[in-house]
C-alpha cells in the first residue's frame, strides 16, 4: 500500500474502537485516519463524537470511496465474520481483534486471504498489546516448538490479583474490571475461560500449524472458585492463574486445555498481575521465553491494532509457515495430570473418576481431593461439573 494517508473504515466504537481513534489523534506518524464508522446506535455516537462520520449500514463503510482498509472491532462474532469476508472479497485488507470469530472461522479465512491475495491481520485478538502472533510467525518459526502457555485473559487475571493481593471480594473485583473496560460485554466469556480458549486456538495455529476446533478443548474458568479454594492456594504458597495451555508431547501429540492452575513462586507467571497477560513460549533449542504486557484495555489493545495497520502499509501478511511443516502434531485429550478439586457430594467425586488420590479433606463445609484425572474425562463432564459448581485447578508438582 503506497498511499500517504491511510483511510480506515471502522466497525465498532467501543473501548478499543474509541481507543484507536484517540491513538490516531496522538500519533501523527501513523499517518492514518478514520474515514467512516459503522455502529449500531448512530445518534449516540454523533452526539459524543460529532467530528466523525457514523453510519449503521455496513455496506456504506465497505463501499466507501477511497477506503484503504477495514478495522473490525465489534462484539458479535457472526456479524464480524460477514464484515471481514465482505471486505476481503472486495480486496480490502482487514485488521480485526475478534478472537471468537477467528477461533471459529480461521480455516476459511486463511483460504479467502489466499484467494483474494489480501491480508487479514489480528495481533490484537490474542494477548492485547503483546505482539505474540507476529513473533510466533516471524521469530519462533525455525525451532522445534514445544509449548505455548500462559495467562491469555486480562480481566480474570485482574480479578484474581485483586482477590489475592487486595483481599477484594469477587463481586467488587468484577465491578472494577468492568469499569476499567477489561471485560467482554458478556463477562462469562472471561470468567469461564472461553475468551482464553479462543486466543489459545489462534496461538496454536501460529505456533504448531494446526487448527483445532474450540469445541474439542477442555475449558474451565474461575467462576466457581470460593474462599475455601483461595485458602488452599495460600496454604500451599501458590496462586491461581487461568492458563491456556498448548503442548506437544514427546510422541508428537498436541495437548490443549484452558484451566485454572496453582502456580508456584518459581514460575515466570506467578508475578504477572492485574490485567497483564504473560505467555511462556518453549522451543527445543532456545528453551523458555516469557512475553509479558497489558492484555486488556482500550489503549493497549488499540496499540496492537495500530501496529497491524502499519504492517498493512508495508504489505505484511501472515504466511502460516507452520501449516506447511512436514509433520503436524495430532490433537489429543488423552493425558492424565494432578489436580485439586473442591466438590460437594460423593457423586461429584465418582463423576471425576480419579485414577489416583494423593490427598483428601472432608468437613461439613469443605471437601477437596488432590489426585490424578484424565483430560478426556474432564472434557466429557465439563457441563455437569459447572452445574454442580465444582472447582478444579491443575496442580503441577513444581
Ligand atoms: N476481555 C478480554 C480480556 C479483553 O480480559 O483479556 C482483551 O481480549
CSV table of C-alpha atoms and ligand atoms in Angstrom, one decimal:
chain,number,residue,atom,x,y,z
A,1,UNK,CA,0.0,0.0,0.0
A,2,UNK,CA,1.8,3.1,-1.2
A,3,UNK,CA,-0.7,5.8,-0.3
A,4,UNK,CA,0.3,8.5,2.1
A,5,UNK,CA,-2.6,8.9,4.5
A,6,UNK,CA,-4.4,5.6,5.2
A,7,UNK,CA,-8.2,5.9,5.3
A,8,UNK,CA,-9.8,3.5,7.6
A,9,UNK,CA,-13.3,2.1,7.5
A,10,UNK,CA,-14.0,1.2,11.2
A,11,UNK,CA,-16.6,-1.2,12.6
A,12,UNK,CA,-17.4,-0.7,16.3
A,13,UNK,CA,-16.7,2.3,18.5
A,14,UNK,CA,-16.5,0.6,21.9
A,15,UNK,CA,-13.5,0.6,24.3
A,16,UNK,CA,-11.0,-0.5,21.6
A,17,UNK,CA,-12.5,1.5,18.7
A,18,UNK,CA,-12.6,4.7,20.7
A,19,UNK,CA,-9.0,3.9,21.9
A,20,UNK,CA,-7.8,3.6,18.3
A,21,UNK,CA,-9.4,7.0,17.5
A,22,UNK,CA,-7.6,8.6,20.4
A,23,UNK,CA,-4.3,6.9,19.5
A,24,UNK,CA,-4.5,8.1,15.9
A,25,UNK,CA,-5.0,11.6,17.1
A,26,UNK,CA,-1.9,11.4,19.2
A,27,UNK,CA,0.4,9.5,16.8
A,28,UNK,CA,0.7,11.6,13.6
A,29,UNK,CA,3.5,9.2,12.4
A,30,UNK,CA,0.8,6.6,11.9
A,31,UNK,CA,-0.5,8.8,9.1
A,32,UNK,CA,-3.9,7.2,9.2
A,33,UNK,CA,-7.4,8.5,9.8
A,34,UNK,CA,-10.8,7.1,10.4
A,35,UNK,CA,-13.0,8.0,7.4
A,36,UNK,CA,-16.3,6.4,8.5
A,37,UNK,CA,-17.5,4.3,11.4
A,38,UNK,CA,-20.3,1.7,11.5
A,39,UNK,CA,-22.1,1.5,14.8
A,40,UNK,CA,-25.5,0.2,16.0
A,41,UNK,CA,-26.5,3.5,17.7
A,42,UNK,CA,-25.6,6.3,15.3
A,43,UNK,CA,-27.3,9.1,17.2
A,44,UNK,CA,-25.5,8.4,20.5
A,45,UNK,CA,-22.1,8.4,18.8
A,46,UNK,CA,-22.8,11.5,16.7
A,47,UNK,CA,-23.6,13.4,20.0
A,48,UNK,CA,-20.4,12.3,21.7
A,49,UNK,CA,-18.0,12.5,18.7
A,50,UNK,CA,-19.5,14.9,16.2
A,51,UNK,CA,-16.3,15.2,14.2
A,52,UNK,CA,-16.6,11.6,12.9
A,53,UNK,CA,-18.9,10.2,10.3
A,54,UNK,CA,-21.1,7.4,11.6
A,55,UNK,CA,-23.5,5.0,9.8
A,56,UNK,CA,-25.5,2.0,10.8
A,57,UNK,CA,-25.2,0.4,7.3
A,58,UNK,CA,-22.1,-1.9,7.0
A,59,UNK,CA,-22.1,-1.6,3.2
A,60,UNK,CA,-21.8,2.1,3.4
A,61,UNK,CA,-18.4,1.5,5.1
A,62,UNK,CA,-17.3,-1.4,2.9
A,63,UNK,CA,-18.1,0.5,-0.3
A,64,UNK,CA,-17.0,4.0,0.9
A,65,UNK,CA,-14.9,5.6,-1.8
A,66,UNK,CA,-11.2,5.9,-1.1
A,67,UNK,CA,-11.1,3.4,1.9
A,68,UNK,CA,-7.8,1.6,2.1
A,69,UNK,CA,-8.6,-0.9,4.8
A,70,UNK,CA,-11.2,-2.1,7.3
A,71,UNK,CA,-10.7,-2.3,11.0
A,72,UNK,CA,-13.3,-4.6,12.6
A,73,UNK,CA,-13.8,-4.2,16.4
A,74,UNK,CA,-17.3,-5.3,17.1
A,75,UNK,CA,-18.6,-7.8,19.7
A,76,UNK,CA,-20.8,-10.0,17.6
A,77,UNK,CA,-18.7,-12.8,16.1
A,78,UNK,CA,-21.0,-13.8,13.3
A,79,UNK,CA,-21.7,-10.3,12.2
A,80,UNK,CA,-17.9,-9.7,12.3
A,81,UNK,CA,-17.4,-12.8,10.0
A,82,UNK,CA,-19.8,-11.3,7.4
A,83,UNK,CA,-17.9,-8.0,7.6
A,84,UNK,CA,-14.5,-9.5,7.4
A,85,UNK,CA,-15.3,-11.8,4.5
A,86,UNK,CA,-17.2,-9.0,2.7
A,87,UNK,CA,-14.1,-6.8,3.0
A,88,UNK,CA,-11.6,-9.5,1.8
A,89,UNK,CA,-13.9,-10.2,-1.2
A,90,UNK,CA,-13.6,-6.6,-2.1
A,91,UNK,CA,-9.8,-6.9,-1.7
A,92,UNK,CA,-9.8,-4.6,1.2
A,93,UNK,CA,-7.2,-5.6,3.8
A,94,UNK,CA,-8.6,-6.2,7.3
A,95,UNK,CA,-7.4,-5.7,10.9
A,96,UNK,CA,-9.6,-7.4,13.5
A,97,UNK,CA,-9.5,-8.1,17.2
A,98,UNK,CA,-12.4,-10.6,17.1
A,99,UNK,CA,-11.0,-13.7,18.7
A,100,UNK,CA,-14.3,-15.6,18.9
A,101,UNK,CA,-14.8,-15.1,15.1
A,102,UNK,CA,-11.2,-16.1,14.3
A,103,UNK,CA,-11.3,-19.2,16.5
A,104,UNK,CA,-14.5,-20.3,14.7
A,105,UNK,CA,-13.5,-19.4,11.2
A,106,UNK,CA,-9.7,-19.4,10.7
A,107,UNK,CA,-9.5,-22.2,8.1
A,108,UNK,CA,-12.0,-20.4,5.8
A,109,UNK,CA,-10.4,-17.0,6.4
A,110,UNK,CA,-6.9,-18.4,5.5
A,111,UNK,CA,-8.3,-19.7,2.2
A,112,UNK,CA,-10.1,-16.5,1.4
A,113,UNK,CA,-6.9,-14.4,2.1
A,114,UNK,CA,-5.1,-16.6,-0.4
A,115,UNK,CA,-7.8,-16.5,-3.0
A,116,UNK,CA,-8.2,-12.7,-2.8
A,117,UNK,CA,-4.5,-12.1,-2.2
A,118,UNK,CA,-5.5,-9.7,0.6
A,119,UNK,CA,-4.2,-9.5,4.1
A,120,UNK,CA,-6.1,-10.2,7.4
A,121,UNK,CA,-4.1,-9.2,10.5
A,122,UNK,CA,-5.2,-9.9,14.0
A,123,UNK,CA,-2.4,-9.4,16.6
A,124,UNK,CA,-4.9,-7.5,18.8
A,125,UNK,CA,-7.0,-10.7,19.1
A,126,UNK,CA,-4.6,-12.5,21.4
A,127,UNK,CA,-2.9,-11.0,24.5
A,128,UNK,CA,-3.8,-7.4,23.8
A,129,UNK,CA,-0.6,-5.3,23.5
A,130,UNK,CA,1.8,-8.3,23.3
A,131,UNK,CA,2.9,-9.0,19.7
A,132,UNK,CA,2.7,-12.7,20.2
A,133,UNK,CA,1.2,-13.8,16.9
A,134,UNK,CA,3.8,-11.8,14.9
A,135,UNK,CA,6.6,-13.3,17.0
A,136,UNK,CA,5.3,-16.8,16.5
A,137,UNK,CA,5.1,-16.2,12.8
A,138,UNK,CA,8.4,-14.4,12.2
A,139,UNK,CA,10.7,-15.4,15.0
A,140,UNK,CA,9.8,-18.7,16.6
A,141,UNK,CA,9.2,-20.4,13.3
A,142,UNK,CA,12.6,-22.1,12.9
A,143,UNK,CA,12.9,-24.0,16.2
A,144,UNK,CA,11.1,-27.2,17.3
A,145,UNK,CA,8.2,-25.7,19.2
A,146,UNK,CA,7.3,-27.5,22.4
A,147,UNK,CA,4.7,-25.4,24.2
A,148,UNK,CA,2.9,-22.1,24.3
A,149,UNK,CA,1.1,-21.4,27.6
A,150,UNK,CA,0.2,-18.6,29.9
A,151,UNK,CA,-2.3,-16.0,31.0
A,152,UNK,CA,-4.3,-15.1,27.9
A,153,UNK,CA,-7.2,-13.2,29.6
A,154,UNK,CA,-6.6,-9.9,31.3
A,155,UNK,CA,-9.8,-9.4,33.2
A,156,UNK,CA,-9.8,-12.8,35.0
A,157,UNK,CA,-6.1,-12.2,35.9
A,158,UNK,CA,-7.1,-8.7,37.2
A,159,UNK,CA,-9.9,-10.2,39.3
A,160,UNK,CA,-7.6,-12.9,40.7
A,161,UNK,CA,-4.9,-10.3,41.6
A,162,UNK,CA,-7.4,-8.1,43.4
A,163,UNK,CA,-8.7,-11.1,45.4
A,164,UNK,CA,-5.2,-12.5,46.3
A,165,UNK,CA,-3.4,-9.2,46.8
A,166,UNK,CA,-6.0,-6.7,47.9
A,167,UNK,CA,-8.4,-9.2,49.6
A,168,UNK,CA,-11.2,-7.7,47.5
A,169,UNK,CA,-14.4,-9.7,47.0
A,170,UNK,CA,-15.1,-11.5,43.7
A,171,UNK,CA,-18.1,-9.2,43.1
A,172,UNK,CA,-16.1,-5.9,43.8
A,173,UNK,CA,-13.2,-7.0,41.6
A,174,UNK,CA,-15.6,-7.9,38.8
A,175,UNK,CA,-17.2,-4.5,39.1
A,176,UNK,CA,-13.9,-2.7,38.9
A,177,UNK,CA,-12.7,-4.8,35.9
A,178,UNK,CA,-15.9,-3.7,34.2
A,179,UNK,CA,-15.4,-0.1,35.0
A,180,UNK,CA,-11.9,-0.2,33.6
A,181,UNK,CA,-13.1,-1.7,30.3
A,182,UNK,CA,-11.4,-5.1,30.6
A,183,UNK,CA,-14.4,-7.4,30.5
A,184,UNK,CA,-16.2,-8.7,27.5
A,185,UNK,CA,-19.8,-7.4,27.3
A,186,UNK,CA,-20.7,-11.0,28.4
A,187,UNK,CA,-18.3,-11.5,31.4
A,188,UNK,CA,-18.8,-15.2,31.5
A,189,UNK,CA,-16.6,-15.3,28.4
A,190,UNK,CA,-13.8,-14.1,30.5
A,191,UNK,CA,-14.5,-15.9,33.8
A,192,UNK,CA,-15.5,-19.3,32.3
A,193,UNK,CA,-12.4,-19.4,30.2
A,194,UNK,CA,-13.9,-19.0,26.7
A,195,UNK,CA,-12.0,-15.9,25.8
A,196,UNK,CA,-8.8,-17.7,26.8
A,197,UNK,CA,-9.9,-20.6,24.7
A,198,UNK,CA,-10.4,-18.5,21.5
A,199,UNK,CA,-7.0,-17.0,21.9
A,200,UNK,CA,-5.4,-20.4,22.5
A,201,UNK,CA,-6.9,-21.7,19.3
A,202,UNK,CA,-5.4,-18.7,17.4
A,203,UNK,CA,-2.0,-19.1,19.0
A,204,UNK,CA,-1.9,-22.8,18.4
A,205,UNK,CA,-2.4,-22.4,14.7
A,206,UNK,CA,0.5,-20.0,14.5
A,207,UNK,CA,2.8,-22.0,16.9
A,208,UNK,CA,2.0,-25.5,15.7
A,209,UNK,CA,0.4,-25.1,12.3
A,210,UNK,CA,-2.8,-26.9,13.2
A,211,UNK,CA,-6.4,-25.6,13.6
A,212,UNK,CA,-8.3,-27.2,16.5
A,213,UNK,CA,-12.0,-26.6,16.8
A,214,UNK,CA,-12.7,-24.9,20.1
A,215,UNK,CA,-15.3,-27.5,21.0
A,216,UNK,CA,-12.7,-30.2,21.3
A,217,UNK,CA,-10.7,-28.4,24.0
A,218,UNK,CA,-11.4,-28.7,27.7
A,219,UNK,CA,-12.2,-25.3,29.1
A,220,UNK,CA,-12.9,-24.3,32.7
A,221,UNK,CA,-12.7,-21.0,34.5
A,222,UNK,CA,-12.7,-19.3,37.9
A,223,UNK,CA,-16.5,-18.8,38.3
A,224,UNK,CA,-16.8,-21.5,40.9
A,225,UNK,CA,-13.7,-20.5,42.9
A,226,UNK,CA,-14.6,-20.0,46.6
A,227,UNK,CA,-12.9,-18.7,49.8
A,228,UNK,CA,-12.0,-22.4,50.6
A,229,UNK,CA,-10.1,-22.7,47.3
A,230,UNK,CA,-8.3,-19.5,48.0
A,231,UNK,CA,-7.3,-20.7,51.4
A,232,UNK,CA,-6.0,-23.9,49.9
A,233,UNK,CA,-3.8,-22.0,47.4
A,234,UNK,CA,-2.4,-19.7,50.2
A,235,UNK,CA,-1.6,-22.7,52.5
A,236,UNK,CA,0.4,-24.2,49.6
A,237,UNK,CA,2.2,-20.9,48.9
A,238,UNK,CA,0.6,-20.8,45.4
A,239,UNK,CA,-1.7,-18.6,43.4
A,240,UNK,CA,-4.4,-19.4,40.9
A,241,UNK,CA,-3.9,-18.2,37.4
A,242,UNK,CA,-6.2,-19.0,34.5
A,243,UNK,CA,-3.9,-20.7,32.0
A,244,UNK,CA,-4.3,-21.5,28.3
A,245,UNK,CA,-2.0,-24.4,27.5
A,246,UNK,CA,-0.8,-25.9,24.2
A,247,UNK,CA,2.0,-28.5,24.5
A,248,UNK,CA,3.5,-31.1,22.2
A,249,UNK,CA,4.2,-34.4,23.9
A,250,UNK,CA,7.5,-36.3,23.0
A,251,UNK,CA,5.4,-38.7,20.9
A,252,UNK,CA,4.1,-35.9,18.7
A,253,UNK,CA,0.6,-35.3,20.1
A,254,UNK,CA,-0.8,-31.9,20.9
A,255,UNK,CA,-2.5,-31.4,24.2
A,256,UNK,CA,-4.6,-28.3,24.7
A,257,UNK,CA,-6.6,-27.0,27.7
A,258,UNK,CA,-7.8,-23.9,29.5
A,259,UNK,CA,-7.9,-24.5,33.2
A,260,UNK,CA,-7.0,-22.6,36.4
A,261,UNK,CA,-3.6,-23.7,37.7
A,262,UNK,CA,-2.0,-23.5,41.1
A,263,UNK,CA,1.2,-21.6,40.3
A,264,UNK,CA,4.2,-21.7,42.5
A,265,UNK,CA,6.6,-18.8,43.1
A,266,UNK,CA,9.3,-20.1,40.9
A,267,UNK,CA,7.2,-19.6,37.7
A,268,UNK,CA,7.5,-16.6,35.5
A,269,UNK,CA,3.8,-16.0,35.5
A,270,UNK,CA,3.5,-16.1,39.3
A,271,UNK,CA,4.2,-12.3,39.3
A,272,UNK,CA,2.1,-11.5,36.3
A,273,UNK,CA,-0.6,-9.4,37.9
A,274,UNK,CA,-3.7,-7.3,37.2
A,275,UNK,CA,-4.8,-7.0,33.5
A,276,UNK,CA,-1.3,-8.2,32.3
A,277,UNK,CA,-1.0,-11.3,30.2
A,278,UNK,CA,2.1,-13.5,30.2
A,279,UNK,CA,3.0,-16.1,27.6
A,280,UNK,CA,5.8,-18.6,28.0
A,281,UNK,CA,7.0,-20.0,24.7
A,282,UNK,CA,9.2,-23.0,24.8
A,283,UNK,CA,11.3,-24.4,22.0
A,284,UNK,CA,13.8,-27.2,21.9
A,285,UNK,CA,16.9,-25.1,21.4
A,286,UNK,CA,16.2,-21.6,22.9
A,287,UNK,CA,14.5,-23.1,26.0
A,288,UNK,CA,11.9,-20.8,27.5
A,289,UNK,CA,11.0,-17.2,26.8
A,290,UNK,CA,8.5,-15.1,28.5
A,291,UNK,CA,6.4,-12.3,26.9
A,292,UNK,CA,4.5,-10.0,29.2
A,293,UNK,CA,2.3,-7.0,28.7
A,294,UNK,CA,-1.1,-5.5,29.1
A,295,UNK,CA,-3.7,-7.9,27.8
A,296,UNK,CA,-6.9,-5.8,28.1
A,297,UNK,CA,-8.0,-2.2,28.0
A,298,UNK,CA,-8.7,0.4,25.2
A,299,UNK,CA,-5.2,1.9,24.7
A,300,UNK,CA,-3.1,-1.3,25.0
A,301,UNK,CA,-5.3,-3.2,22.6
A,302,UNK,CA,-5.7,-0.4,20.1
A,303,UNK,CA,-1.9,-0.1,20.1
A,304,UNK,CA,-1.8,-3.6,18.7
A,305,UNK,CA,-4.5,-2.6,16.1
A,306,UNK,CA,-2.4,0.4,15.1
A,307,UNK,CA,0.7,-1.9,14.7
A,308,UNK,CA,-1.3,-4.1,12.3
A,309,UNK,CA,-2.5,-1.0,10.4
A,310,UNK,CA,1.2,0.0,10.0
A,311,UNK,CA,2.1,-3.5,8.9
A,312,UNK,CA,-0.5,-3.4,6.2
A,313,UNK,CA,1.0,-0.2,4.9
A,314,UNK,CA,4.2,-2.3,4.3
A,315,UNK,CA,2.2,-5.1,2.6
A,316,UNK,CA,2.8,-7.5,5.5
A,317,UNK,CA,0.7,-10.7,5.8
A,318,UNK,CA,0.8,-13.9,7.8
A,319,UNK,CA,2.4,-16.7,5.9
A,320,UNK,CA,1.2,-19.5,8.2
A,321,UNK,CA,4.5,-21.2,7.7
A,322,UNK,CA,4.0,-23.8,10.4
A,323,UNK,CA,1.0,-25.2,8.5
A,324,UNK,CA,3.3,-26.4,5.8
A,325,UNK,CA,5.6,-28.4,8.2
A,326,UNK,CA,6.3,-31.9,7.1
A,327,UNK,CA,4.8,-33.4,10.3
A,328,UNK,CA,2.0,-31.8,12.1
A,329,UNK,CA,1.1,-32.8,15.6
A,330,UNK,CA,-2.2,-34.7,16.2
A,331,UNK,CA,-4.6,-33.3,18.7
A,332,UNK,CA,-5.2,-35.5,21.7
A,333,UNK,CA,-7.1,-35.2,25.1
A,334,UNK,CA,-5.5,-38.4,26.3
A,335,UNK,CA,-3.3,-37.3,29.2
A,336,UNK,CA,-3.6,-37.6,33.0
A,337,UNK,CA,-2.4,-34.9,35.4
A,338,UNK,CA,-2.6,-33.8,39.0
A,339,UNK,CA,-5.5,-31.6,40.0
A,340,UNK,CA,-7.0,-30.0,43.1
A,341,UNK,CA,-10.8,-30.5,43.1
A,342,UNK,CA,-13.2,-28.9,45.5
A,343,UNK,CA,-16.5,-30.8,45.4
A,344,UNK,CA,-19.9,-31.0,47.2
A,345,UNK,CA,-21.2,-34.6,47.2
A,346,UNK,CA,-19.7,-38.1,46.9
A,347,UNK,CA,-21.4,-38.3,43.5
A,348,UNK,CA,-19.2,-35.4,42.3
A,349,UNK,CA,-16.1,-37.5,43.1
A,350,UNK,CA,-17.5,-40.5,41.2
A,351,UNK,CA,-18.1,-38.3,38.3
A,352,UNK,CA,-14.4,-37.3,38.0
A,353,UNK,CA,-13.1,-41.0,38.1
A,354,UNK,CA,-9.8,-40.2,39.8
A,355,UNK,CA,-7.0,-42.5,38.7
A,356,UNK,CA,-5.1,-41.8,41.9
A,357,UNK,CA,-5.8,-39.9,45.1
A,358,UNK,CA,-2.9,-38.2,46.9
A,359,UNK,CA,-4.7,-36.0,49.5
A,360,UNK,CA,-8.2,-35.8,50.8
A,361,UNK,CA,-10.0,-33.4,53.1
A,362,UNK,CA,-13.6,-33.8,54.3
A,363,UNK,CA,-15.6,-31.5,56.7
A,364,UNK,CA,-19.1,-30.2,56.8
A,365,UNK,CA,-18.5,-27.2,54.7
A,366,UNK,CA,-15.4,-28.0,52.7
A,367,UNK,CA,-14.4,-31.1,50.7
A,368,UNK,CA,-11.5,-31.5,48.4
A,369,UNK,CA,-9.2,-34.0,46.8
A,370,UNK,CA,-5.8,-33.8,45.2
A,371,UNK,CA,-5.5,-36.6,42.7
A,372,UNK,CA,-4.9,-37.6,39.1
A,373,UNK,CA,-7.6,-37.3,36.4
A,374,UNK,CA,-7.7,-37.7,32.7
A,375,UNK,CA,-8.3,-34.7,30.4
A,376,UNK,CA,-10.6,-36.7,28.1
A,377,UNK,CA,-12.9,-37.4,31.1
A,378,UNK,CA,-12.9,-33.8,32.2
A,379,UNK,CA,-13.9,-32.7,28.7
A,380,UNK,CA,-16.8,-35.2,28.7
A,381,UNK,CA,-18.2,-34.0,32.1
A,382,UNK,CA,-17.4,-30.2,31.8
A,383,UNK,CA,-21.0,-29.1,31.8
A,384,UNK,CA,-22.0,-31.3,34.7
A,385,UNK,CA,-19.0,-30.0,36.7
A,386,UNK,CA,-20.1,-26.4,36.1
A,387,UNK,CA,-23.8,-27.2,37.0
A,388,UNK,CA,-22.6,-28.8,40.3
A,389,UNK,CA,-20.3,-25.7,40.9
A,390,UNK,CA,-17.2,-27.9,41.3
A,391,UNK,CA,-13.9,-26.0,41.2
A,392,UNK,CA,-10.9,-27.6,39.6
A,393,UNK,CA,-7.3,-26.4,39.2
A,394,UNK,CA,-4.3,-28.1,37.7
A,395,UNK,CA,-1.7,-28.7,40.4
A,396,UNK,CA,1.7,-29.4,38.9
A,397,UNK,CA,4.4,-30.9,41.1
A,398,UNK,CA,6.7,-27.8,40.9
B,1,LIG,N1,-11.9,-9.4,27.9
B,1,LIG,C1,-10.6,-9.6,27.3
B,1,LIG,C2,-9.6,-9.8,28.4
B,1,LIG,C3,-10.2,-8.3,26.5
B,1,LIG,O1,-9.9,-9.6,29.6
B,1,LIG,O2,-8.5,-10.3,28.2
B,1,LIG,C4,-9.0,-8.5,25.7
B,1,LIG,O3,-9.0,-9.5,24.8
